Coordinates of C-alpha atoms in Angstrom, one line a residue:
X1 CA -23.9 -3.8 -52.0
X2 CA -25.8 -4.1 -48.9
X3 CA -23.6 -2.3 -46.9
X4 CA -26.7 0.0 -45.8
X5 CA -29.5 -2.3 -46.0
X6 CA -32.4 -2.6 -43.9
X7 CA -32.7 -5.3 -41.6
X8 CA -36.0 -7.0 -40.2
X9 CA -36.4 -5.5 -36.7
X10 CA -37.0 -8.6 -34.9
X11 CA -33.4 -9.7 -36.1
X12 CA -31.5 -6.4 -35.3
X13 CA -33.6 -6.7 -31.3
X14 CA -32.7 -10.7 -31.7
X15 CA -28.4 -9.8 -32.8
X16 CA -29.5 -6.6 -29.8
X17 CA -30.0 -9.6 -27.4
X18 CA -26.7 -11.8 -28.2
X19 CA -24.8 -8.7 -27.9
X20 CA -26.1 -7.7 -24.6
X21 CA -25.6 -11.6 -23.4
X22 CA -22.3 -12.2 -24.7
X23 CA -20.7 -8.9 -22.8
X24 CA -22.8 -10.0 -19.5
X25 CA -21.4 -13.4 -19.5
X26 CA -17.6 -12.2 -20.3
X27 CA -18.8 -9.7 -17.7
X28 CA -19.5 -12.3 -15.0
X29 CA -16.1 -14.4 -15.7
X30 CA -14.4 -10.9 -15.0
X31 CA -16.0 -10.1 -12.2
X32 CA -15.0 -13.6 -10.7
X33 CA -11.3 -13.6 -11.5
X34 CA -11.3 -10.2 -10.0
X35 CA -13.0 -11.6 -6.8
X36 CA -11.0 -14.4 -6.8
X37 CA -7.4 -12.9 -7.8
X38 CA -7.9 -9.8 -5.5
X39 CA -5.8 -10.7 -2.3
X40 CA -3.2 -12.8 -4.4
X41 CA 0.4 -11.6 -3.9
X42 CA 1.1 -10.8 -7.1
X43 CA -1.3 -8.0 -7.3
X44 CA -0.3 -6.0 -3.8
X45 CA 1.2 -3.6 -6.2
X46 CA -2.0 -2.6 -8.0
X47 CA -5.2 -3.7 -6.5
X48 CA -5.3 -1.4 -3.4
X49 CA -8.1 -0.5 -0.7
X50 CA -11.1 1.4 -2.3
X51 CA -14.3 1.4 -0.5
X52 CA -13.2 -0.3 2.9
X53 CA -17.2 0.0 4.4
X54 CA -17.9 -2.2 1.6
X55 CA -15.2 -4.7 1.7
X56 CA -13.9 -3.3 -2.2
X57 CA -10.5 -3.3 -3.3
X58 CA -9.5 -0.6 -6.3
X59 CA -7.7 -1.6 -9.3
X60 CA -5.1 1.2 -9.5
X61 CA -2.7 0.3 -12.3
X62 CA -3.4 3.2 -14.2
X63 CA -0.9 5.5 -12.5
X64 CA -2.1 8.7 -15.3
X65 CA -5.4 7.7 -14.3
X66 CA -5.0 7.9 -10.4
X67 CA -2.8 11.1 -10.5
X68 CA -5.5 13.0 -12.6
X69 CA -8.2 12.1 -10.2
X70 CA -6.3 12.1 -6.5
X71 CA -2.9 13.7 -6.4
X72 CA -3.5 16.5 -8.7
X73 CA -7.0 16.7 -9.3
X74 CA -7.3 19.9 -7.2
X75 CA -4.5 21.2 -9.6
X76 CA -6.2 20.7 -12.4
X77 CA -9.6 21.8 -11.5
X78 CA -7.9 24.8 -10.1
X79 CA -5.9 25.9 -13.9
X80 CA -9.0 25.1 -15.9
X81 CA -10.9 26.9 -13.4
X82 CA -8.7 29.9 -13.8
X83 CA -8.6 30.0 -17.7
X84 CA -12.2 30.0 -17.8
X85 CA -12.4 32.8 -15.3
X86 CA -10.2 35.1 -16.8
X87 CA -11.3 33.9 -20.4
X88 CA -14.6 35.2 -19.6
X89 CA -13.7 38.2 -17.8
X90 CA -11.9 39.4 -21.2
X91 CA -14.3 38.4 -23.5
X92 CA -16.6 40.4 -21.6
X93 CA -14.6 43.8 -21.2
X94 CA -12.2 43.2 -24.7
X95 CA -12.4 40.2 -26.6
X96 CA -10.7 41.6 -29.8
X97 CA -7.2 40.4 -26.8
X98 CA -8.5 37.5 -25.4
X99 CA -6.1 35.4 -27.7
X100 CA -3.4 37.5 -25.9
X101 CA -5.1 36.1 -22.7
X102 CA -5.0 32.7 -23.8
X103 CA -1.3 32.6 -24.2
X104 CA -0.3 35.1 -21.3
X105 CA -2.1 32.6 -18.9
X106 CA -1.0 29.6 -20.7
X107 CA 2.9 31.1 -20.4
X108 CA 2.4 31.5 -17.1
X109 CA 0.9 28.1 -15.8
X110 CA 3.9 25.9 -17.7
X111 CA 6.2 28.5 -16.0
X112 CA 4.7 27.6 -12.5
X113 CA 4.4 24.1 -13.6
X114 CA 7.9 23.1 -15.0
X115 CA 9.9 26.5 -14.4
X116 CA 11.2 29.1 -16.6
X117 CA 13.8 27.1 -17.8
X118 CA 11.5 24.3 -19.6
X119 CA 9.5 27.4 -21.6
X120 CA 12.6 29.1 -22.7
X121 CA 13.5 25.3 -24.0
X122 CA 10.0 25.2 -25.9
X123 CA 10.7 28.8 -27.0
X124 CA 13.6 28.0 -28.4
X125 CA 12.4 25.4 -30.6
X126 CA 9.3 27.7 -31.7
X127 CA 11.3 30.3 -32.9
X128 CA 13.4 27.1 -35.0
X129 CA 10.3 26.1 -36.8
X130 CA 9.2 30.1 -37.2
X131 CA 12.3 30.6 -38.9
X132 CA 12.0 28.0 -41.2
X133 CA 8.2 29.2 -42.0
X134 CA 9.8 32.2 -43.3
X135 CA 11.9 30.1 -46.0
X136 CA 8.9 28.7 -47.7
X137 CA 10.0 25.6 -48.2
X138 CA 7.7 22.6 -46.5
X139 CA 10.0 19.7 -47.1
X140 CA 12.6 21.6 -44.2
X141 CA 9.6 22.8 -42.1
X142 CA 8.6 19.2 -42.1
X143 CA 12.0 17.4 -41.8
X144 CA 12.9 20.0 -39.0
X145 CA 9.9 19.4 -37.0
X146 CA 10.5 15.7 -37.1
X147 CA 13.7 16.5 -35.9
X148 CA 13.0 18.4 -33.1
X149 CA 10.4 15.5 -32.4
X150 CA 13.1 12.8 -32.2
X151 CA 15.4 15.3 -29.9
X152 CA 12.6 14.9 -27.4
X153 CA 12.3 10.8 -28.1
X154 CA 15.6 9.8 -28.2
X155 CA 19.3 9.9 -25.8
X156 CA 21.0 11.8 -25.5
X157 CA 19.1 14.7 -26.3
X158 CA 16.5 13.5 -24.4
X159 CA 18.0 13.3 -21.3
X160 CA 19.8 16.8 -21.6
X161 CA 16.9 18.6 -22.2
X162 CA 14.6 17.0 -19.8
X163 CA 17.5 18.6 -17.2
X164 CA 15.4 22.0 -18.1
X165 CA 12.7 20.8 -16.0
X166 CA 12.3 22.7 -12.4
X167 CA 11.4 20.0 -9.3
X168 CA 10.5 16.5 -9.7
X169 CA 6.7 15.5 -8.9
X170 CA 4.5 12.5 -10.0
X171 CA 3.8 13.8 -13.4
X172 CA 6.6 15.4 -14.4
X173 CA 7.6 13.6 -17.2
X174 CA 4.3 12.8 -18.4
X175 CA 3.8 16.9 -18.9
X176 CA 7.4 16.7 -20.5
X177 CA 6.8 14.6 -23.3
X178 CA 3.5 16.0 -23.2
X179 CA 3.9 19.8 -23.2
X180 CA 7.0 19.0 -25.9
X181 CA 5.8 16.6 -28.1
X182 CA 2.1 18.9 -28.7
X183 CA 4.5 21.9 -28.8
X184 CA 6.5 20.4 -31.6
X185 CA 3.5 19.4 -34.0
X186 CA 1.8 22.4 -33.2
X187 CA 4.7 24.4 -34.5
X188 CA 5.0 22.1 -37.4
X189 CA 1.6 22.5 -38.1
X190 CA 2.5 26.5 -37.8
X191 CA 4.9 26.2 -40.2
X192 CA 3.5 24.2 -43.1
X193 CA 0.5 26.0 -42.8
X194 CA 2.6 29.8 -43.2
X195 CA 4.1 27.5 -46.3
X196 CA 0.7 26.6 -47.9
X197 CA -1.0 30.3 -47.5
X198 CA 2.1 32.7 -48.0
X199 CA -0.3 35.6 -48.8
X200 CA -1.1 35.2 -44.7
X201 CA 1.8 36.5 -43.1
X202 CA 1.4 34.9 -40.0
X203 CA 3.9 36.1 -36.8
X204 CA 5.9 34.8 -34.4
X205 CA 2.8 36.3 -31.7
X206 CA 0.2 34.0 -33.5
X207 CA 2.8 31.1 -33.2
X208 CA 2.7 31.6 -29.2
X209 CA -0.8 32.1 -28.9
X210 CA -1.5 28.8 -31.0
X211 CA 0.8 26.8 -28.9
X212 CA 0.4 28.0 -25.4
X213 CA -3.4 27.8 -25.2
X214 CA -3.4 26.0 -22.0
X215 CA -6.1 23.6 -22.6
X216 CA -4.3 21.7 -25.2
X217 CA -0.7 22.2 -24.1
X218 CA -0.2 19.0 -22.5
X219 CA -2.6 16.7 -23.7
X220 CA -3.8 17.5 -26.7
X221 CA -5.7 17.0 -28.6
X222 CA -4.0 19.5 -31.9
X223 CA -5.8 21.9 -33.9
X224 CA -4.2 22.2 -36.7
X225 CA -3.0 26.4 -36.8
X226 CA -5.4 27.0 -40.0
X227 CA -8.3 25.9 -37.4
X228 CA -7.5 27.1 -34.4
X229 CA -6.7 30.5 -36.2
X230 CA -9.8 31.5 -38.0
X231 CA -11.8 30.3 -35.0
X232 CA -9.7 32.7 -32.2
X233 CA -9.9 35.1 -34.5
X234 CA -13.9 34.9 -35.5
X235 CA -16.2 37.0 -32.7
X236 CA -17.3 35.3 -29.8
X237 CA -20.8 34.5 -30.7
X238 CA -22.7 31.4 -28.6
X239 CA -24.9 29.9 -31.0
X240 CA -29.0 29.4 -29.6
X241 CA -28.7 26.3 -27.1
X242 CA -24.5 25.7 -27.1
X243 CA -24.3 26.4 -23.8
X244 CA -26.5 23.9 -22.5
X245 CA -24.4 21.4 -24.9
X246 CA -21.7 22.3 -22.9
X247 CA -23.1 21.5 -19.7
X248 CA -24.4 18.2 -21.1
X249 CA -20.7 17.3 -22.0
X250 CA -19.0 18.2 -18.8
X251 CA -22.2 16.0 -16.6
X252 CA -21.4 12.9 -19.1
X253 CA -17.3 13.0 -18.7
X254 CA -18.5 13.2 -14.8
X255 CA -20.8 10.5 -14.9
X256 CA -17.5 8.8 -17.3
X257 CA -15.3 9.5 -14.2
X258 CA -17.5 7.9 -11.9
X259 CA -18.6 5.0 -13.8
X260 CA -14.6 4.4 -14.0
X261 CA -14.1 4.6 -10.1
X262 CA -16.7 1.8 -9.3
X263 CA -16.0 -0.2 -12.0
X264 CA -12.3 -0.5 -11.1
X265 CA -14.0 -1.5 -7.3
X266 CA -15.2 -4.6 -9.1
X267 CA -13.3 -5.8 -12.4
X268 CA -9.0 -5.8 -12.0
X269 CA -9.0 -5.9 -15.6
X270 CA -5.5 -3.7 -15.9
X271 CA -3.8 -5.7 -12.9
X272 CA -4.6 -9.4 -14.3
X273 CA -3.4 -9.0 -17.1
X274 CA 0.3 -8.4 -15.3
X275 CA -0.5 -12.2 -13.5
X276 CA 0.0 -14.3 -16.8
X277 CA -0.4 -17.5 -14.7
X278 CA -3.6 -16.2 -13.1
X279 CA -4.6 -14.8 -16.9
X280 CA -3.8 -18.0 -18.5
X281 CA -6.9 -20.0 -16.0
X282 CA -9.6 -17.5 -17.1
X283 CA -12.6 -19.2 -18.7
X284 CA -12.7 -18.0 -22.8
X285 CA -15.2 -15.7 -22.5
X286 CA -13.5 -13.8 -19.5
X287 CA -10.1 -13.9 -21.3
X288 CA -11.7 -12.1 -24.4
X289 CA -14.1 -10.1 -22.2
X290 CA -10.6 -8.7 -20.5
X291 CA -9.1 -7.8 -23.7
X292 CA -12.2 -6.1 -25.0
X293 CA -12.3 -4.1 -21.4
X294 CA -8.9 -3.0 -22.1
X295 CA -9.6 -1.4 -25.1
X296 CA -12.3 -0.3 -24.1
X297 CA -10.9 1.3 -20.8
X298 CA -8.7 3.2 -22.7
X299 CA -11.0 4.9 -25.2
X300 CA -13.0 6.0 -21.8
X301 CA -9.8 7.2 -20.6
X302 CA -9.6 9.2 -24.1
X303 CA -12.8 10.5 -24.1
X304 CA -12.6 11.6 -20.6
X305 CA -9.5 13.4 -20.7
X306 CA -10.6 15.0 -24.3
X307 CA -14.4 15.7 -22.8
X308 CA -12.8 18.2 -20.1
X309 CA -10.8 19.6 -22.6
X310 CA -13.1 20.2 -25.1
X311 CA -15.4 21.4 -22.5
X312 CA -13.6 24.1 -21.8
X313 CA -12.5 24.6 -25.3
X314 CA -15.8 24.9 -26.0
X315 CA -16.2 27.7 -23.2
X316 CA -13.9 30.1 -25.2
X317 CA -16.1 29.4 -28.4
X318 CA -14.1 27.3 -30.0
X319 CA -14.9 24.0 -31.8
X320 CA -11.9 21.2 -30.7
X321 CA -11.7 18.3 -32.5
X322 CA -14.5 15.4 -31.5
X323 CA -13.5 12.4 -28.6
X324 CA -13.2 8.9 -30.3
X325 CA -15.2 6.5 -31.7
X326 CA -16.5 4.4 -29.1
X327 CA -14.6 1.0 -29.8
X328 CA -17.7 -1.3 -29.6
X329 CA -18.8 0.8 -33.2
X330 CA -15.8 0.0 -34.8
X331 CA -15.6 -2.2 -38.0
X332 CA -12.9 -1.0 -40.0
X333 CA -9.4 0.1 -39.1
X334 CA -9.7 3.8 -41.4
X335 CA -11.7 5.0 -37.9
X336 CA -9.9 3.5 -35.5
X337 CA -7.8 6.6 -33.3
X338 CA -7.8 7.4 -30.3
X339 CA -7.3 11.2 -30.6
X340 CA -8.9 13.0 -33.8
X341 CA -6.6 15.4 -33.1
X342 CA -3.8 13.4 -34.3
X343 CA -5.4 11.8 -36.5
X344 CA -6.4 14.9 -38.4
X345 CA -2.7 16.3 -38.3
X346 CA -1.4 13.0 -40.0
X347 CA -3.8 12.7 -42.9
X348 CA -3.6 16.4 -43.4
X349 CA 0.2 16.6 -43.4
X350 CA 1.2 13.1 -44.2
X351 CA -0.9 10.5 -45.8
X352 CA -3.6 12.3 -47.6
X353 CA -0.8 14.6 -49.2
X354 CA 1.1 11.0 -50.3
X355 CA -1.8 8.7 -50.6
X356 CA -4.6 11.5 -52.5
X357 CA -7.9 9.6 -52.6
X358 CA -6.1 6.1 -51.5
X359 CA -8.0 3.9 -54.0
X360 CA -4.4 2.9 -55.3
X361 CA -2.6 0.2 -54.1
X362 CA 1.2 1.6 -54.7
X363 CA 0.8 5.2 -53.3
X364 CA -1.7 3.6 -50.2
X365 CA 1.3 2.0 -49.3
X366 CA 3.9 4.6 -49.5
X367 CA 1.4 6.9 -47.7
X368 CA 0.6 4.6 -44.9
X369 CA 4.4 3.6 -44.3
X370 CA 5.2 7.0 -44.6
X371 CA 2.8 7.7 -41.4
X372 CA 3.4 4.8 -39.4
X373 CA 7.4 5.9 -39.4
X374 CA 6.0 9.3 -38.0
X375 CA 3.3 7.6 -35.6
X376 CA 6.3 5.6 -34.3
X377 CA 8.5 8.5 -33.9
X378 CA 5.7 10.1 -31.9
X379 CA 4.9 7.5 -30.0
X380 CA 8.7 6.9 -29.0
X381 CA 10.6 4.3 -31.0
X382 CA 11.2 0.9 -28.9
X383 CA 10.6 -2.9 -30.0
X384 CA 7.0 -2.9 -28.8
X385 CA 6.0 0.5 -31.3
X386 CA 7.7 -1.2 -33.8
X387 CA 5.6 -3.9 -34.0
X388 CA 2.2 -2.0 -33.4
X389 CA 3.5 0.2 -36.2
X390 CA 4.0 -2.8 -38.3
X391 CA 0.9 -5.1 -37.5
X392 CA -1.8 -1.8 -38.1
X393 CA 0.4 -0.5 -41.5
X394 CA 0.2 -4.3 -43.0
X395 CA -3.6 -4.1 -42.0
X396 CA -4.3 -0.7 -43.5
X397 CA -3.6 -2.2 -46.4
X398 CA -4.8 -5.6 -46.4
X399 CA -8.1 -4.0 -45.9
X400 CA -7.6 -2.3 -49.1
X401 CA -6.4 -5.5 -51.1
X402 CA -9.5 -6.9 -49.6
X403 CA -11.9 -4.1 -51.2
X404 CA -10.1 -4.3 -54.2
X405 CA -10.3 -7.9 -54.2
X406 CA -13.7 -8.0 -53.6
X407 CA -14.4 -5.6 -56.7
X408 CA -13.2 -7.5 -59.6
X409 CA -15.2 -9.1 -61.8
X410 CA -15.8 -12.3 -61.1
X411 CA -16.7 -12.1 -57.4
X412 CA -18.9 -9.0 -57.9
X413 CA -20.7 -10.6 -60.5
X414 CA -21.5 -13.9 -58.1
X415 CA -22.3 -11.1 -55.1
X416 CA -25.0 -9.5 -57.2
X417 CA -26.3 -12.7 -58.9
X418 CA -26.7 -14.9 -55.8
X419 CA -27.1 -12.5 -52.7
X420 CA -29.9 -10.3 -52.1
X421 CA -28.6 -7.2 -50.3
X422 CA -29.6 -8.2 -46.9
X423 CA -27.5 -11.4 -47.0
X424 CA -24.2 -9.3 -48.8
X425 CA -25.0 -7.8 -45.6
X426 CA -25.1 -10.5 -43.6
X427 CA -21.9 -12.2 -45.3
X428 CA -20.1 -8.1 -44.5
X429 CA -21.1 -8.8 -40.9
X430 CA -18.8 -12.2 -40.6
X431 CA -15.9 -10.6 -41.9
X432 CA -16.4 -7.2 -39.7
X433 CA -16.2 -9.3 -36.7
X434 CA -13.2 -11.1 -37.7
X435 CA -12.0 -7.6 -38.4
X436 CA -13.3 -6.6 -35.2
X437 CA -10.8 -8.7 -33.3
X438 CA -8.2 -7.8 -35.3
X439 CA -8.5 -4.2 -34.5
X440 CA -8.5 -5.5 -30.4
X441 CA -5.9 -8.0 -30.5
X442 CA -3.5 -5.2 -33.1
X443 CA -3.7 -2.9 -30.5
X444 CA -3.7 -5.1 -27.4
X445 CA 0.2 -5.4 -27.8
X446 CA 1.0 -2.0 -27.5
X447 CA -2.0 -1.2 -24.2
X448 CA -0.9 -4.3 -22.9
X449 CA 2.0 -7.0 -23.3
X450 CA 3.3 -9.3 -25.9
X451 CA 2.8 -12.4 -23.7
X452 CA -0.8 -11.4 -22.9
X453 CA -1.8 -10.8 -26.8
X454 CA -0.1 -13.8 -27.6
X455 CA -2.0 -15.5 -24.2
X456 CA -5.1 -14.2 -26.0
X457 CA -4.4 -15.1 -29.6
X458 CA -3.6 -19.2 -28.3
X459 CA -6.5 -19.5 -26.6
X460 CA -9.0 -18.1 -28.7
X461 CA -8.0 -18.8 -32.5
X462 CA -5.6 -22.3 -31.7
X463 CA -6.0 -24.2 -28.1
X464 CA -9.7 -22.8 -26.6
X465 CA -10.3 -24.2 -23.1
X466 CA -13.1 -25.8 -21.2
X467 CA -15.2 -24.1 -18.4
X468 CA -14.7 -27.2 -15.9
X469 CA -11.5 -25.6 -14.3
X470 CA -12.6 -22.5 -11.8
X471 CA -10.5 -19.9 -10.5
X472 CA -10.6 -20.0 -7.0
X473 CA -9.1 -23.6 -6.7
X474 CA -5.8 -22.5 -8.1
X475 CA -3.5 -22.2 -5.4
X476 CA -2.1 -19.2 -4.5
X477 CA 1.6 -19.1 -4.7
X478 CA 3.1 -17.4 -7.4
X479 CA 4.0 -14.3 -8.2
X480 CA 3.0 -12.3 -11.9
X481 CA 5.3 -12.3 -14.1
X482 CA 6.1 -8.4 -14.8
X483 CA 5.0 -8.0 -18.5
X484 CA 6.3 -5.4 -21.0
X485 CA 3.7 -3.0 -21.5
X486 CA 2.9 0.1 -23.1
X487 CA 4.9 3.2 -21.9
X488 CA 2.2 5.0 -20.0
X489 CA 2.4 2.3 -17.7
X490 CA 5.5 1.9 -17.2
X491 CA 8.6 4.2 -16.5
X492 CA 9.7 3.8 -20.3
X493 CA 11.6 7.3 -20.4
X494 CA 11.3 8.5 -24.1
X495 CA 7.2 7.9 -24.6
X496 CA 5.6 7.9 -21.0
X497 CA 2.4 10.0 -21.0
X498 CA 1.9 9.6 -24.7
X499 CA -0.8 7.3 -24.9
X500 CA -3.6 10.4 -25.9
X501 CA -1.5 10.1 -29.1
X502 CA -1.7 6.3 -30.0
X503 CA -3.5 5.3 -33.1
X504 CA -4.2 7.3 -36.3
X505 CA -6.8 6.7 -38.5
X506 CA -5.8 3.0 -39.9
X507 CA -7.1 0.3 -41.0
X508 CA -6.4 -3.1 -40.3
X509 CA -8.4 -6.3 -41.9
X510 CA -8.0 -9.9 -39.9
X511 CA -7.2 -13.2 -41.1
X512 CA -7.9 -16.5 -39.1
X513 CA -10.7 -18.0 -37.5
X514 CA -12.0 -18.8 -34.2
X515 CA -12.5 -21.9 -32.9
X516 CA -14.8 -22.8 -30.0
X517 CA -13.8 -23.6 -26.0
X518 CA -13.2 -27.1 -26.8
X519 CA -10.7 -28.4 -29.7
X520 CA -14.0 -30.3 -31.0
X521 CA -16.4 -27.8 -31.2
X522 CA -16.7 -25.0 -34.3
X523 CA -19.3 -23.1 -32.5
X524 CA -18.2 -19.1 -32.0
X525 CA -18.3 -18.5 -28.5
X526 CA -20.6 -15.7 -27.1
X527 CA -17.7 -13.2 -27.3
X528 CA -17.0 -13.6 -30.8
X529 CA -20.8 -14.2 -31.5
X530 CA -21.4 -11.2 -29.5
X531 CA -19.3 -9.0 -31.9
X532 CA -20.5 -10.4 -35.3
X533 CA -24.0 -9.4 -33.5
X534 CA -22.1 -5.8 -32.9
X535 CA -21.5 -5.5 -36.5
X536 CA -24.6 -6.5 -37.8
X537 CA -26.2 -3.5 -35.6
X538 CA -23.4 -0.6 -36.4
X539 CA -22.8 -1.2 -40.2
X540 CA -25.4 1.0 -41.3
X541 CA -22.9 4.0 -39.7
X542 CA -20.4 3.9 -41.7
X543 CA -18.3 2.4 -44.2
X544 CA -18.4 -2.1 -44.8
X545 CA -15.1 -4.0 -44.6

């Protein structure tokens, strides 16, 4: 009931306004700190010299981030280049082979990238999973793709077979998990798919052309094989006005790249978070507005890295899975991934096949368990995975004790008795922004650090803190205390370079309210205000709390 209702328009421009206010003054905080905490000693590792004509310093944190866009940026720019060029060049003169292109190429750039040693590795466990297509049997096809996951998550096999690797570079063990951990759901997805349509009699060649399509071989994002199949195999046809589409897509991820680079001249917000002493002085609106940015940051890294991607997908006429949902749109926890991709290949293969329509409380539970314990293989198992894996499965299904909840009898009787629809509405929006924060601060441990979510989590549900204090007057003297963060940036060996994999389609509800920047006040600050504003103007999209 109201979920889709109609608001006035003077009251969606008036929650428009809040919105825009409440991320401007959290802005402003940000922008202060940063100012303030940009020569302090403890953040010589990561706040480096950017525009010197200008005075700026350059947040640089983001190691993945840096090496895409310096270091190997010509690298890149030059193996896209080159599959588009030849990819055209063979649709032109005999498209009926340019899947036999696709993987030729693709072969040959992880053979100049890693060495011939890493691809007869991957080979090796292709053929595995091929083999056990031919049995017919999913349960092995899935238990032995799970298995050959955790050989590339987990010592000792981790170790020996990262020894196939030729050279050692900046990224090499980002493309290692990367290239492996694709390769081995991509295979899997081979597999159960040969399983499901035995009629099909797919071969070991449409294996290799599925999994060494260069685009997606290191980062993602998956098409599952059924997909990526029937759409090689269709004829090349550009639909009337797709190719402009394209070009619109590559411009925006430029314009994303660039936006990125000058914001990271002005707002440190991966580096403070490393300085909890520096952290813990920010005003309450900054300290929220810096775990907002965070999650924020890293669905723009998401949709960057999937925008190329896709734009070239898109090239050889194929139709790759969409980037995220911008985080700021987000309500509920069923959209919030940060790679379709994976998400599509979980719910596919895992919890829609256990869960079926998920309007029951016993087999939603077994279903989302069931794909958390594979998320957290994925993802490489260590403490911090764990509990990520454990805060967003209890979520996924307190949101649906919630709905339940909210269905029975009594309540729905005294929701359709006493509320008009724009009011249900209304009373939706309060708890979507409570669920809103849940979503950040869930997913905050595992992009940031324990001590910063818990930092977070004081300040703005328990403690609050006044605005009197400023940061510049804080003396200068200590050092950040290094913080246990998420792998990709860090040196953690079995999951580094798996962040385009994090999240799945889950759904979290919160519990808890906020309280206000002083201990007497129960006024929402303008973050919090800001969001149930956020709510109010995005419900109509999708899907109510």
């Amino acid at each position: 009931m109201g979920i889709k209702t109609a608001l006035p328009a003077a009251e969606l421009g008036l929650y428009s306004l809040v919105l825009s206010g409440s991320l401007a003054y959290a802005g402003r905080g940000l922008l202060e700190a940063s100012q303030d905490g940009a020569h302090r000693k403890a953040f010589r590792e990561s706040v480096r010299p950017g525009w010197e004509y200008l005075g700026r310093k350059m947040d640089v944190a983001d190691f993945e981030w840096v090496m895409w866009f310096t270091n190997f940026r010509n690298i890149i720019v030059f193996a896209l280049s080159g599959h588009v060029l030849f990819a055209k060049l063979c649709t032109m003169v005999a498209p009926q082979l340019r899947s036999w292109m696709y993987a030729v190429y693709g072969v040959l750039a992880v053979v100049g990238t890693m060495g011939p040693w890493y691809l007869l590795l991957l080979l090796g466990h292709c053929v595995g999973l091929y083999v056990a297509s031919l049995l017919g049997q999913p349960w092995l096809c899935l238990a032995l793709g799970l298995a050959s996951l955790a050989s590339f998550k987990m010592d000792p096999l981790i170790s020996w077979q990262s020894g196939f690797v030729t050279g050692t570079f900046d990224l090499q063990d980002v493309l290692f998990h990367g290239g492996s951990g694709f390769t081995v759901l991509r295979c899997t997805s081979f597999a159960l798919e040969s399983c499901a349509h035995p009629d099909r009699r797919y071969s070991l060649a449409d294996l290799l052309k599925y999994n060494f399509y260069l685009p997606f071989f290191f980062f993602g994002p998956i098409m599952t094989f059924d997909r990526f199949h029937a759409q090689v195999s269709q004829e090349p046809v550009r639909p009337e006005g797709e190719l402009w589409r394209i070009q619109a897509q590559a411009g925006l991820s430029a314009a994303a790249i660039v936006a990125v680079d000058i914001f990271f001249h002005f707002f440190y917000i991966l580096t403070i978070p490393s300085d909890l002493k520096f952290a813990s002085r920010l005003p309450d609106s900054a300290l929220a507005g810096l775990a907002y940015s965070n999650l924020v940051y890293d669905w723009v890294k998401a949709a960057v890295l999937f925008g190329v991607v896709n734009t070239v997908a898109r090239l050889d006429h194929l139709d790759p899975p969409q980037p995220p949902k911008c985080i700021t749109a987000l309500y509920v926890f069923g959209e919030t991934h940060f790679d379709r991709g994976i998400n599509d290949w979980l719910c596919k293969y895992v919890y829609d096949h256990i869960g079926g329509d998920h309007s029951a409380v016993i087999p939603e539970l077994a279903a989302s368990v069931a794909t958390f314990v594979v998320t957290t293989l994925w993802l490489g198992p260590c403490d911090i995975v764990y509990l990520w894996s454990v805060l967003n499965c209890f979520g996924l299904n307190f949101e649906l004790w919630v709905q339940k909840l909210a269905e029975c009898g009594p309540l729905a009787q005294i929701e359709q008795a006493r509320l008009s629809e724009q009011m249900s509405r209304r009373v939706r929006a309060l708890c979507g922004a409570v669920n809103f924060w849940a979503i950040i601060m869930y997913n905050l441990v595992s992009l940031n650090s324990l001590e910063f979510t818990e930092l977070v989590a004081r300040r703005l549900i328990l403690t609050g803190k006044g605005q009197g204090e400023r940061i510049r007057h804080v003396p200068n003297l200590t050092r950040g205390q290094e913080p246990l963060v998420y792998p990709t940036r860090t040196q953690h060996p079995s999951t580094q370079g798996t962040q385009q994999g994090f999240g799945i389609g889950c759904r979290v509800s919160w519990m808890g309210g906020f309280r206000g920047r002083g201990s007497s006040s129960n006024r929402l600050p303008p973050d919090h205000t800001g969001h149930l504003v956020c709510y109010l103007l995005w419900c109509p999209a999708g899907k109510g709390a």
